[in-house]
mmCIF file with all atom_site columns, C-alpha atoms in Angstrom:
data_model
loop_
_atom_site.group_PDB
_atom_site.id
_atom_site.type_symbol
_atom_site.label_atom_id
_atom_site.label_alt_id
_atom_site.label_comp_id
_atom_site.label_asym_id
_atom_site.label_entity_id
_atom_site.label_seq_id
_atom_site.pdbx_PDB_ins_code
_atom_site.Cartn_x
_atom_site.Cartn_y
_atom_site.Cartn_z
_atom_site.occupancy
_atom_site.B_iso_or_equiv
_atom_site.pdbx_formal_charge
_atom_site.auth_seq_id
_atom_site.auth_comp_id
_atom_site.auth_asym_id
_atom_site.auth_atom_id
_atom_site.pdbx_PDB_model_num
ATOM 1   C CA . UNK Y 1 1   ? 89.696 162.416 121.145 1.00 58.00 ? 1   UNK Y CA 1
ATOM 2   C CA . UNK Y 1 2   ? 87.072 161.974 118.455 1.00 70.00 ? 2   UNK Y CA 1
ATOM 3   C CA . UNK Y 1 3   ? 85.320 158.841 119.622 1.00 91.00 ? 3   UNK Y CA 1
ATOM 4   C CA . UNK Y 1 4   ? 83.511 159.698 122.863 1.00 96.00 ? 4   UNK Y CA 1
ATOM 5   C CA . UNK Y 1 5   ? 80.693 157.294 123.649 1.00 96.00 ? 5   UNK Y CA 1
ATOM 6   C CA . UNK Y 1 6   ? 77.920 158.024 126.162 1.00 98.00 ? 6   UNK Y CA 1
ATOM 7   C CA . UNK Y 1 7   ? 76.673 154.747 127.580 1.00 97.00 ? 7   UNK Y CA 1
ATOM 8   C CA . UNK Y 1 8   ? 74.310 153.787 130.397 1.00 97.00 ? 8   UNK Y CA 1
ATOM 9   C CA . UNK Y 1 9   ? 76.062 151.793 133.070 1.00 97.00 ? 9   UNK Y CA 1
ATOM 10  C CA . UNK Y 1 10  ? 75.012 148.939 135.313 1.00 95.00 ? 10  UNK Y CA 1
ATOM 11  C CA . UNK Y 1 11  ? 75.961 147.176 138.531 1.00 96.00 ? 11  UNK Y CA 1
ATOM 12  C CA . UNK Y 1 12  ? 78.926 145.380 136.974 1.00 97.00 ? 12  UNK Y CA 1
ATOM 13  C CA . UNK Y 1 13  ? 80.663 148.765 136.676 1.00 98.00 ? 13  UNK Y CA 1
ATOM 14  C CA . UNK Y 1 14  ? 80.043 149.880 140.255 1.00 97.00 ? 14  UNK Y CA 1
ATOM 15  C CA . UNK Y 1 15  ? 83.729 149.939 141.199 1.00 98.00 ? 15  UNK Y CA 1
ATOM 16  C CA . UNK Y 1 16  ? 84.517 152.174 138.198 1.00 98.00 ? 16  UNK Y CA 1
ATOM 17  C CA . UNK Y 1 17  ? 81.626 154.440 139.202 1.00 98.00 ? 17  UNK Y CA 1
ATOM 18  C CA . UNK Y 1 18  ? 82.925 154.697 142.776 1.00 98.00 ? 18  UNK Y CA 1
ATOM 19  C CA . UNK Y 1 19  ? 86.416 155.583 141.548 1.00 98.00 ? 19  UNK Y CA 1
ATOM 20  C CA . UNK Y 1 20  ? 85.361 158.273 139.081 1.00 98.00 ? 20  UNK Y CA 1
ATOM 21  C CA . UNK Y 1 21  ? 82.784 159.698 141.514 1.00 98.00 ? 21  UNK Y CA 1
ATOM 22  C CA . UNK Y 1 22  ? 85.376 160.115 144.258 1.00 98.00 ? 22  UNK Y CA 1
ATOM 23  C CA . UNK Y 1 23  ? 88.093 161.386 141.938 1.00 98.00 ? 23  UNK Y CA 1
ATOM 24  C CA . UNK Y 1 24  ? 85.991 163.989 140.122 1.00 98.00 ? 24  UNK Y CA 1
ATOM 25  C CA . UNK Y 1 25  ? 84.354 165.243 143.324 1.00 97.00 ? 25  UNK Y CA 1
ATOM 26  C CA . UNK Y 1 26  ? 87.775 165.569 144.956 1.00 98.00 ? 26  UNK Y CA 1
ATOM 27  C CA . UNK Y 1 27  ? 89.252 167.359 141.928 1.00 97.00 ? 27  UNK Y CA 1
ATOM 28  C CA . UNK Y 1 28  ? 86.333 169.787 141.894 1.00 95.00 ? 28  UNK Y CA 1
ATOM 29  C CA . UNK Y 1 29  ? 85.858 170.559 145.581 1.00 96.00 ? 29  UNK Y CA 1
ATOM 30  C CA . UNK Y 1 30  ? 88.887 169.545 147.714 1.00 96.00 ? 30  UNK Y CA 1
ATOM 31  C CA . UNK Y 1 31  ? 90.458 172.993 147.344 1.00 95.00 ? 31  UNK Y CA 1
ATOM 32  C CA . UNK Y 1 32  ? 87.409 174.621 148.950 1.00 94.00 ? 32  UNK Y CA 1
ATOM 33  C CA . UNK Y 1 33  ? 86.646 172.200 151.786 1.00 96.00 ? 33  UNK Y CA 1
ATOM 34  C CA . UNK Y 1 34  ? 88.369 170.618 154.764 1.00 97.00 ? 34  UNK Y CA 1
ATOM 35  C CA . UNK Y 1 35  ? 89.901 167.189 154.403 1.00 97.00 ? 35  UNK Y CA 1
ATOM 36  C CA . UNK Y 1 36  ? 87.614 165.762 157.087 1.00 97.00 ? 36  UNK Y CA 1
ATOM 37  C CA . UNK Y 1 37  ? 84.441 167.159 155.456 1.00 97.00 ? 37  UNK Y CA 1
ATOM 38  C CA . UNK Y 1 38  ? 85.558 165.769 152.099 1.00 97.00 ? 38  UNK Y CA 1
ATOM 39  C CA . UNK Y 1 39  ? 86.280 162.347 153.614 1.00 97.00 ? 39  UNK Y CA 1
ATOM 40  C CA . UNK Y 1 40  ? 82.903 162.250 155.385 1.00 96.00 ? 40  UNK Y CA 1
ATOM 41  C CA . UNK Y 1 41  ? 81.061 163.161 152.190 1.00 96.00 ? 41  UNK Y CA 1
ATOM 42  C CA . UNK Y 1 42  ? 82.986 160.711 149.980 1.00 97.00 ? 42  UNK Y CA 1
ATOM 43  C CA . UNK Y 1 43  ? 82.549 157.860 152.481 1.00 96.00 ? 43  UNK Y CA 1
ATOM 44  C CA . UNK Y 1 44  ? 78.791 158.476 152.717 1.00 95.00 ? 44  UNK Y CA 1
ATOM 45  C CA . UNK Y 1 45  ? 77.820 159.359 149.156 1.00 96.00 ? 45  UNK Y CA 1
ATOM 46  C CA . UNK Y 1 46  ? 80.161 157.131 147.176 1.00 98.00 ? 46  UNK Y CA 1
ATOM 47  C CA . UNK Y 1 47  ? 80.144 153.940 149.247 1.00 97.00 ? 47  UNK Y CA 1
ATOM 48  C CA . UNK Y 1 48  ? 79.664 150.813 147.122 1.00 97.00 ? 48  UNK Y CA 1
ATOM 49  C CA . UNK Y 1 49  ? 76.425 149.934 148.949 1.00 97.00 ? 49  UNK Y CA 1
ATOM 50  C CA . UNK Y 1 50  ? 74.933 153.411 148.389 1.00 97.00 ? 50  UNK Y CA 1
ATOM 51  C CA . UNK Y 1 51  ? 75.959 153.544 144.730 1.00 98.00 ? 51  UNK Y CA 1
ATOM 52  C CA . UNK Y 1 52  ? 74.585 150.013 144.209 1.00 97.00 ? 52  UNK Y CA 1
ATOM 53  C CA . UNK Y 1 53  ? 71.206 151.086 145.597 1.00 97.00 ? 53  UNK Y CA 1
ATOM 54  C CA . UNK Y 1 54  ? 71.176 154.169 143.372 1.00 97.00 ? 54  UNK Y CA 1
ATOM 55  C CA . UNK Y 1 55  ? 72.169 152.321 140.206 1.00 97.00 ? 55  UNK Y CA 1
ATOM 56  C CA . UNK Y 1 56  ? 69.508 149.662 140.904 1.00 97.00 ? 56  UNK Y CA 1
ATOM 57  C CA . UNK Y 1 57  ? 66.799 152.318 141.336 1.00 97.00 ? 57  UNK Y CA 1
ATOM 58  C CA . UNK Y 1 58  ? 64.516 152.349 138.295 1.00 96.00 ? 58  UNK Y CA 1
ATOM 59  C CA . UNK Y 1 59  ? 64.082 156.127 138.611 1.00 97.00 ? 59  UNK Y CA 1
ATOM 60  C CA . UNK Y 1 60  ? 67.813 156.898 138.486 1.00 98.00 ? 60  UNK Y CA 1
ATOM 61  C CA . UNK Y 1 61  ? 70.245 156.420 135.627 1.00 98.00 ? 61  UNK Y CA 1
ATOM 62  C CA . UNK Y 1 62  ? 74.002 156.669 135.367 1.00 98.00 ? 62  UNK Y CA 1
ATOM 63  C CA . UNK Y 1 63  ? 75.983 157.166 132.159 1.00 98.00 ? 63  UNK Y CA 1
ATOM 64  C CA . UNK Y 1 64  ? 79.708 157.059 131.468 1.00 98.00 ? 64  UNK Y CA 1
ATOM 65  C CA . UNK Y 1 65  ? 81.442 159.164 128.860 1.00 98.00 ? 65  UNK Y CA 1
ATOM 66  C CA . UNK Y 1 66  ? 84.154 156.897 127.499 1.00 97.00 ? 66  UNK Y CA 1
ATOM 67  C CA . UNK Y 1 67  ? 86.869 157.028 124.887 1.00 96.00 ? 67  UNK Y CA 1
ATOM 68  C CA . UNK Y 1 68  ? 87.730 153.410 124.139 1.00 92.00 ? 68  UNK Y CA 1
ATOM 69  C CA . UNK Y 1 69  ? 88.277 151.984 127.643 1.00 91.00 ? 69  UNK Y CA 1
ATOM 70  C CA . UNK Y 1 70  ? 88.994 155.311 129.340 1.00 97.00 ? 70  UNK Y CA 1
ATOM 71  C CA . UNK Y 1 71  ? 86.232 156.798 131.490 1.00 98.00 ? 71  UNK Y CA 1
ATOM 72  C CA . UNK Y 1 72  ? 86.225 160.577 131.005 1.00 98.00 ? 72  UNK Y CA 1
ATOM 73  C CA . UNK Y 1 73  ? 83.243 161.524 133.151 1.00 98.00 ? 73  UNK Y CA 1
ATOM 74  C CA . UNK Y 1 74  ? 79.753 160.546 134.205 1.00 98.00 ? 74  UNK Y CA 1
ATOM 75  C CA . UNK Y 1 75  ? 76.150 161.694 134.485 1.00 98.00 ? 75  UNK Y CA 1
ATOM 76  C CA . UNK Y 1 76  ? 73.478 160.855 137.064 1.00 98.00 ? 76  UNK Y CA 1
ATOM 77  C CA . UNK Y 1 77  ? 69.848 161.739 136.384 1.00 98.00 ? 77  UNK Y CA 1
ATOM 78  C CA . UNK Y 1 78  ? 66.751 161.182 138.530 1.00 98.00 ? 78  UNK Y CA 1
ATOM 79  C CA . UNK Y 1 79  ? 63.046 160.903 137.786 1.00 97.00 ? 79  UNK Y CA 1
ATOM 80  C CA . UNK Y 1 80  ? 59.917 161.223 139.957 1.00 96.00 ? 80  UNK Y CA 1
ATOM 81  C CA . UNK Y 1 81  ? 60.420 160.157 143.594 1.00 95.00 ? 81  UNK Y CA 1
ATOM 82  C CA . UNK Y 1 82  ? 64.164 159.642 143.121 1.00 97.00 ? 82  UNK Y CA 1
ATOM 83  C CA . UNK Y 1 83  ? 64.739 163.360 142.630 1.00 96.00 ? 83  UNK Y CA 1
ATOM 84  C CA . UNK Y 1 84  ? 66.613 164.844 145.551 1.00 95.00 ? 84  UNK Y CA 1
ATOM 85  C CA . UNK Y 1 85  ? 64.161 167.655 146.113 1.00 92.00 ? 85  UNK Y CA 1
ATOM 86  C CA . UNK Y 1 86  ? 61.297 168.592 143.794 1.00 93.00 ? 86  UNK Y CA 1
ATOM 87  C CA . UNK Y 1 87  ? 60.070 165.045 143.089 1.00 94.00 ? 87  UNK Y CA 1
ATOM 88  C CA . UNK Y 1 88  ? 57.977 166.242 140.138 1.00 96.00 ? 88  UNK Y CA 1
ATOM 89  C CA . UNK Y 1 89  ? 56.855 163.459 137.792 1.00 97.00 ? 89  UNK Y CA 1
ATOM 90  C CA . UNK Y 1 90  ? 57.002 165.998 134.940 1.00 97.00 ? 90  UNK Y CA 1
ATOM 91  C CA . UNK Y 1 91  ? 60.664 166.834 135.547 1.00 98.00 ? 91  UNK Y CA 1
ATOM 92  C CA . UNK Y 1 92  ? 64.109 165.307 135.305 1.00 98.00 ? 92  UNK Y CA 1
ATOM 93  C CA . UNK Y 1 93  ? 66.863 166.176 137.767 1.00 98.00 ? 93  UNK Y CA 1
ATOM 94  C CA . UNK Y 1 94  ? 70.481 166.279 136.714 1.00 98.00 ? 94  UNK Y CA 1
ATOM 95  C CA . UNK Y 1 95  ? 72.098 165.313 140.006 1.00 98.00 ? 95  UNK Y CA 1
ATOM 96  C CA . UNK Y 1 96  ? 75.660 165.017 138.728 1.00 98.00 ? 96  UNK Y CA 1
ATOM 97  C CA . UNK Y 1 97  ? 77.721 165.826 135.661 1.00 98.00 ? 97  UNK Y CA 1
ATOM 98  C CA . UNK Y 1 98  ? 81.380 165.346 136.489 1.00 97.00 ? 98  UNK Y CA 1
ATOM 99  C CA . UNK Y 1 99  ? 84.338 165.180 134.123 1.00 98.00 ? 99  UNK Y CA 1
ATOM 100 C CA . UNK Y 1 100 ? 87.919 164.359 135.076 1.00 98.00 ? 100 UNK Y CA 1
ATOM 101 C CA . UNK Y 1 101 ? 90.036 167.531 135.017 1.00 96.00 ? 101 UNK Y CA 1
ATOM 102 C CA . UNK Y 1 102 ? 92.409 166.171 132.384 1.00 97.00 ? 102 UNK Y CA 1
ATOM 103 C CA . UNK Y 1 103 ? 89.484 165.976 129.931 1.00 97.00 ? 103 UNK Y CA 1
ATOM 104 C CA . UNK Y 1 104 ? 88.027 169.456 130.569 1.00 95.00 ? 104 UNK Y CA 1
ATOM 105 C CA . UNK Y 1 105 ? 87.718 171.465 127.368 1.00 93.00 ? 105 UNK Y CA 1
ATOM 106 C CA . UNK Y 1 106 ? 86.840 168.425 125.228 1.00 95.00 ? 106 UNK Y CA 1
ATOM 107 C CA . UNK Y 1 107 ? 83.057 169.002 125.426 1.00 95.00 ? 107 UNK Y CA 1
ATOM 108 C CA . UNK Y 1 108 ? 82.563 165.845 127.523 1.00 97.00 ? 108 UNK Y CA 1
ATOM 109 C CA . UNK Y 1 109 ? 80.236 167.684 129.923 1.00 97.00 ? 109 UNK Y CA 1
ATOM 110 C CA . UNK Y 1 110 ? 78.211 168.934 126.966 1.00 97.00 ? 110 UNK Y CA 1
ATOM 111 C CA . UNK Y 1 111 ? 77.840 165.391 125.614 1.00 98.00 ? 111 UNK Y CA 1
ATOM 112 C CA . UNK Y 1 112 ? 76.669 164.160 129.023 1.00 98.00 ? 112 UNK Y CA 1
ATOM 113 C CA . UNK Y 1 113 ? 74.262 167.088 129.307 1.00 98.00 ? 113 UNK Y CA 1
ATOM 114 C CA . UNK Y 1 114 ? 72.945 166.327 125.805 1.00 98.00 ? 114 UNK Y CA 1
ATOM 115 C CA . UNK Y 1 115 ? 72.143 162.785 126.971 1.00 98.00 ? 115 UNK Y CA 1
ATOM 116 C CA . UNK Y 1 116 ? 70.089 164.183 129.865 1.00 98.00 ? 116 UNK Y CA 1
ATOM 117 C CA . UNK Y 1 117 ? 68.307 166.598 127.520 1.00 98.00 ? 117 UNK Y CA 1
ATOM 118 C CA . UNK Y 1 118 ? 67.557 163.792 125.044 1.00 98.00 ? 118 UNK Y CA 1
ATOM 119 C CA . UNK Y 1 119 ? 66.174 161.606 127.842 1.00 98.00 ? 119 UNK Y CA 1
ATOM 120 C CA . UNK Y 1 120 ? 63.945 164.402 129.157 1.00 98.00 ? 120 UNK Y CA 1
ATOM 121 C CA . UNK Y 1 121 ? 62.665 165.222 125.672 1.00 98.00 ? 121 UNK Y CA 1
ATOM 122 C CA . UNK Y 1 122 ? 61.991 161.564 124.786 1.00 97.00 ? 122 UNK Y CA 1
ATOM 123 C CA . UNK Y 1 123 ? 60.194 161.169 128.129 1.00 97.00 ? 123 UNK Y CA 1
ATOM 124 C CA . UNK Y 1 124 ? 57.995 164.188 127.255 1.00 97.00 ? 124 UNK Y CA 1
ATOM 125 C CA . UNK Y 1 125 ? 58.922 166.022 130.460 1.00 98.00 ? 125 UNK Y CA 1
ATOM 126 C CA . UNK Y 1 126 ? 58.217 169.716 131.103 1.00 98.00 ? 126 UNK Y CA 1
ATOM 127 C CA . UNK Y 1 127 ? 61.584 170.758 132.494 1.00 98.00 ? 127 UNK Y CA 1
ATOM 128 C CA . UNK Y 1 128 ? 65.032 169.777 133.744 1.00 98.00 ? 128 UNK Y CA 1
ATOM 129 C CA . UNK Y 1 129 ? 66.326 171.084 137.057 1.00 98.00 ? 129 UNK Y CA 1
ATOM 130 C CA . UNK Y 1 130 ? 69.500 170.845 139.118 1.00 98.00 ? 130 UNK Y CA 1
ATOM 131 C CA . UNK Y 1 131 ? 71.364 172.285 142.059 1.00 97.00 ? 131 UNK Y CA 1
ATOM 132 C CA . UNK Y 1 132 ? 74.829 173.788 141.675 1.00 97.00 ? 132 UNK Y CA 1
ATOM 133 C CA . UNK Y 1 133 ? 77.094 175.250 144.362 1.00 96.00 ? 133 UNK Y CA 1
ATOM 134 C CA . UNK Y 1 134 ? 76.986 179.044 144.221 1.00 96.00 ? 134 UNK Y CA 1
ATOM 135 C CA . UNK Y 1 135 ? 80.811 179.156 144.157 1.00 94.00 ? 135 UNK Y CA 1
ATOM 136 C CA . UNK Y 1 136 ? 81.168 176.715 141.237 1.00 95.00 ? 136 UNK Y CA 1
ATOM 137 C CA . UNK Y 1 137 ? 81.320 179.448 138.602 1.00 95.00 ? 137 UNK Y CA 1
ATOM 138 C CA . UNK Y 1 138 ? 82.450 177.123 135.829 1.00 93.00 ? 138 UNK Y CA 1
ATOM 139 C CA . UNK Y 1 139 ? 79.365 174.927 136.286 1.00 96.00 ? 139 UNK Y CA 1
ATOM 140 C CA . UNK Y 1 140 ? 77.064 177.938 136.682 1.00 97.00 ? 140 UNK Y CA 1
ATOM 141 C CA . UNK Y 1 141 ? 78.338 179.366 133.391 1.00 97.00 ? 141 UNK Y CA 1
ATOM 142 C CA . UNK Y 1 142 ? 77.930 175.998 131.675 1.00 97.00 ? 142 UNK Y CA 1
ATOM 143 C CA . UNK Y 1 143 ? 74.288 175.700 132.723 1.00 98.00 ? 143 UNK Y CA 1
ATOM 144 C CA . UNK Y 1 144 ? 73.487 179.330 131.913 1.00 98.00 ? 144 UNK Y CA 1
ATOM 145 C CA . UNK Y 1 145 ? 75.016 178.825 128.460 1.00 97.00 ? 145 UNK Y CA 1
ATOM 146 C CA . UNK Y 1 146 ? 72.635 175.869 128.048 1.00 98.00 ? 146 UNK Y CA 1
ATOM 147 C CA . UNK Y 1 147 ? 69.579 177.985 128.907 1.00 98.00 ? 147 UNK Y CA 1
ATOM 148 C CA . UNK Y 1 148 ? 69.114 177.256 132.619 1.00 98.00 ? 148 UNK Y CA 1
ATOM 149 C CA . UNK Y 1 149 ? 67.832 180.008 134.903 1.00 98.00 ? 149 UNK Y CA 1
ATOM 150 C CA . UNK Y 1 150 ? 68.006 180.255 138.681 1.00 97.00 ? 150 UNK Y CA 1
ATOM 151 C CA . UNK Y 1 151 ? 64.692 179.761 140.478 1.00 97.00 ? 151 UNK Y CA 1
ATOM 152 C CA . UNK Y 1 152 ? 65.569 179.065 144.115 1.00 97.00 ? 152 UNK Y CA 1
ATOM 153 C CA . UNK Y 1 153 ? 68.308 178.086 146.585 1.00 97.00 ? 153 UNK Y CA 1
ATOM 154 C CA . UNK Y 1 154 ? 68.831 175.277 149.056 1.00 94.00 ? 154 UNK Y CA 1
ATOM 155 C CA . UNK Y 1 155 ? 71.380 174.219 151.647 1.00 94.00 ? 155 UNK Y CA 1
ATOM 156 C CA . UNK Y 1 156 ? 73.816 171.473 150.700 1.00 94.00 ? 156 UNK Y CA 1
ATOM 157 C CA . UNK Y 1 157 ? 75.612 169.747 153.581 1.00 93.00 ? 157 UNK Y CA 1
ATOM 158 C CA . UNK Y 1 158 ? 79.201 168.675 153.011 1.00 93.00 ? 158 UNK Y CA 1
ATOM 159 C CA . UNK Y 1 159 ? 80.459 167.013 156.183 1.00 92.00 ? 159 UNK Y CA 1
ATOM 160 C CA . UNK Y 1 160 ? 79.565 169.593 158.811 1.00 94.00 ? 160 UNK Y CA 1
ATOM 161 C CA . UNK Y 1 161 ? 79.649 172.570 156.426 1.00 94.00 ? 161 UNK Y CA 1
ATOM 162 C CA . UNK Y 1 162 ? 76.416 174.158 155.179 1.00 96.00 ? 162 UNK Y CA 1
ATOM 163 C CA . UNK Y 1 163 ? 76.790 175.491 151.637 1.00 96.00 ? 163 UNK Y CA 1
ATOM 164 C CA . UNK Y 1 164 ? 74.319 177.215 149.338 1.00 97.00 ? 164 UNK Y CA 1
ATOM 165 C CA . UNK Y 1 165 ? 73.317 175.593 146.063 1.00 97.00 ? 165 UNK Y CA 1
ATOM 166 C CA . UNK Y 1 166 ? 71.480 177.558 143.414 1.00 98.00 ? 166 UNK Y CA 1
ATOM 167 C CA . UNK Y 1 167 ? 68.546 175.656 141.961 1.00 98.00 ? 167 UNK Y CA 1
ATOM 168 C CA . UNK Y 1 168 ? 68.330 176.082 138.191 1.00 98.00 ? 168 UNK Y CA 1
ATOM 169 C CA . UNK Y 1 169 ? 65.706 175.076 135.666 1.00 98.00 ? 169 UNK Y CA 1
ATOM 170 C CA . UNK Y 1 170 ? 65.429 174.632 131.914 1.00 98.00 ? 170 UNK Y CA 1
ATOM 171 C CA . UNK Y 1 171 ? 61.841 174.719 130.665 1.00 98.00 ? 171 UNK Y CA 1
ATOM 172 C CA . UNK Y 1 172 ? 61.240 172.295 127.799 1.00 97.00 ? 172 UNK Y CA 1
ATOM 173 C CA . UNK Y 1 173 ? 57.578 173.033 127.061 1.00 91.00 ? 173 UNK Y CA 1
#
C-alpha cells in the first residue's frame, strides 16, 4: 500500500465521511460501551446535517487518507472558535484521527497526524492539542510517541455515560 494520499474533502463526499466516521468509531469503541450509548452518539455526532455544518465551517477541516478509491481513515482539525474546548486562536485542535482497523499498522494515522502538524506549522500556531479517552492506550501511546504531553482532563459524554478524556498538547514554539 505505497500510494496513500491525504486530501482535504468537501460536501460532495459527505456520505463517505458519515460512513467512515460511524465505522471507525464503532470499531474503536463498541467493545467498551453499550449499544444504546453508541447508537445515541453515532446518530447525534455523525448525522448528515451535523457533518455538513462541520465541513462547511471555515474553521474546521476534514481530510481523507486514500489509496486509489479506498478510504483508509480520516482527520478532523479545528481552529479558533471551532475548537471544542480551548478556542485559542494560536492553537489547532485535532478532534479526530480515525483509521479503519484493517489498515492499522500501515502508518495511516501518522500520515494524517503529519497533515495536522504541517497545517499548524504553516499557520504559525503555538501548539496543537487534543482530547483522548484515558482507556484508549493505543491512541495515548501514539500521541506520546509524537511528543504530546498531558496537561488536563475533561468529561466526554457518550450517550448517558460520562468518560474521562486526557487533554494533551504539543508545543510548536
